[in-house]
Amino acid sequence: RKRVVAFISGSGSNMLTLAKACAAADFPAEIVAVFSDKPDAGGLEKAQALGIPTFVFPRKDFASKEAHEEAILAELDRQRPDIICLAGYMRLLSGRFIARYEGRILNIHPSLLPLFPGLDTHRRAIDAGMKIAGCTVHFVTEGMDEGPAIVQAAVPVLAGDTPADLAARVLTVEHQAYPLALRLMAEGSVRMENGRAVATETGGATESV
Ligand code: GAR
């Protein structure tokens, strides 16, 4: 089973669905640790309840972004992860960090990338008059929310939706898309090559749920 470290900043519902998927005997990955930059992230208790070790790295404990990442990388290397899953981790990783784990870092973003990268994505989708929204699980590259997609899932935008309404609807499909993407990665069905997500013989690179 592939070793996964999940990074969170918040409630950790995506981390929890990954952990639940990993609990199945035939799932090709396990979450070996959860890292958070926020001591009060709700996901920390969820991980602890499952017996998953947690590590907290508050940004304010470090003089610079470099020092912060250095501490994170030191513990990350000790965990010997095969795959890193950013799951609501609200910090941009440096190029150096990404290069160290090139092609092995996944992120979930609550929009149909390349539309609406960055923050406040649901409000922007509504303001743009979108009739569908969704989520993207993608490989992490240096540009924010720019790496190639592995799995996307769509939901309707309904008349009168608030950003919170849409976020909740998108979150339900995030919980399907992320375990699927992790399975594809862990079983070796998809990899990043020349900035694209490519399928290997065993599976499809881009699936919908
Ligand atoms: C999810 O909707 C995730 O897609 C989003 O934060 C939420 C975290 O929820 N991520 C981003 O916006 C990244 N830029 P969770 O902590 O319950 O998984």
mmCIF file of C-alpha atoms in Angstrom, residues 37 57-73 89 91-92 94 96-97:
data_model
loop_
_atom_site.group_PDB
_atom_site.id
_atom_site.type_symbol
_atom_site.label_atom_id
_atom_site.label_comp_id
_atom_site.label_asym_id
_atom_site.label_seq_id
_atom_site.Cartn_x
_atom_site.Cartn_y
_atom_site.Cartn_z
ATOM 1 C CA ASP A 37 -0.686 24.600 9.480
ATOM 2 C CA PHE A 57 3.225 23.542 11.881
ATOM 3 C CA PRO A 58 1.808 27.008 12.660
ATOM 4 C CA ARG A 59 3.240 29.549 10.234
ATOM 5 C CA LYS A 60 3.713 32.085 13.020
ATOM 6 C CA ASP A 61 6.200 29.797 14.783
ATOM 7 C CA PHE A 62 8.649 30.354 11.929
ATOM 8 C CA ALA A 63 10.501 33.456 10.802
ATOM 9 C CA SER A 64 9.998 32.886 7.087
ATOM 10 C CA LYS A 65 8.109 30.794 4.563
ATOM 11 C CA GLU A 66 11.390 28.969 3.890
ATOM 12 C CA ALA A 67 11.871 28.054 7.556
ATOM 13 C CA HIS A 68 8.242 26.925 7.795
ATOM 14 C CA GLU A 69 8.569 24.656 4.776
ATOM 15 C CA GLU A 70 11.937 23.396 5.981
ATOM 16 C CA ALA A 71 10.333 22.117 9.186
ATOM 17 C CA ILE A 72 7.447 20.578 7.275
ATOM 18 C CA LEU A 73 9.786 18.892 4.788
ATOM 19 C CA TYR A 89 -4.511 23.116 2.693
ATOM 20 C CA ARG A 91 -1.012 27.601 1.526
ATOM 21 C CA LEU A 92 0.953 27.754 -1.686
ATOM 22 C CA SER A 94 7.231 26.704 -3.026
ATOM 23 C CA ARG A 96 11.515 23.798 -4.129
ATOM 24 C CA PHE A 97 8.964 21.854 -2.101
#
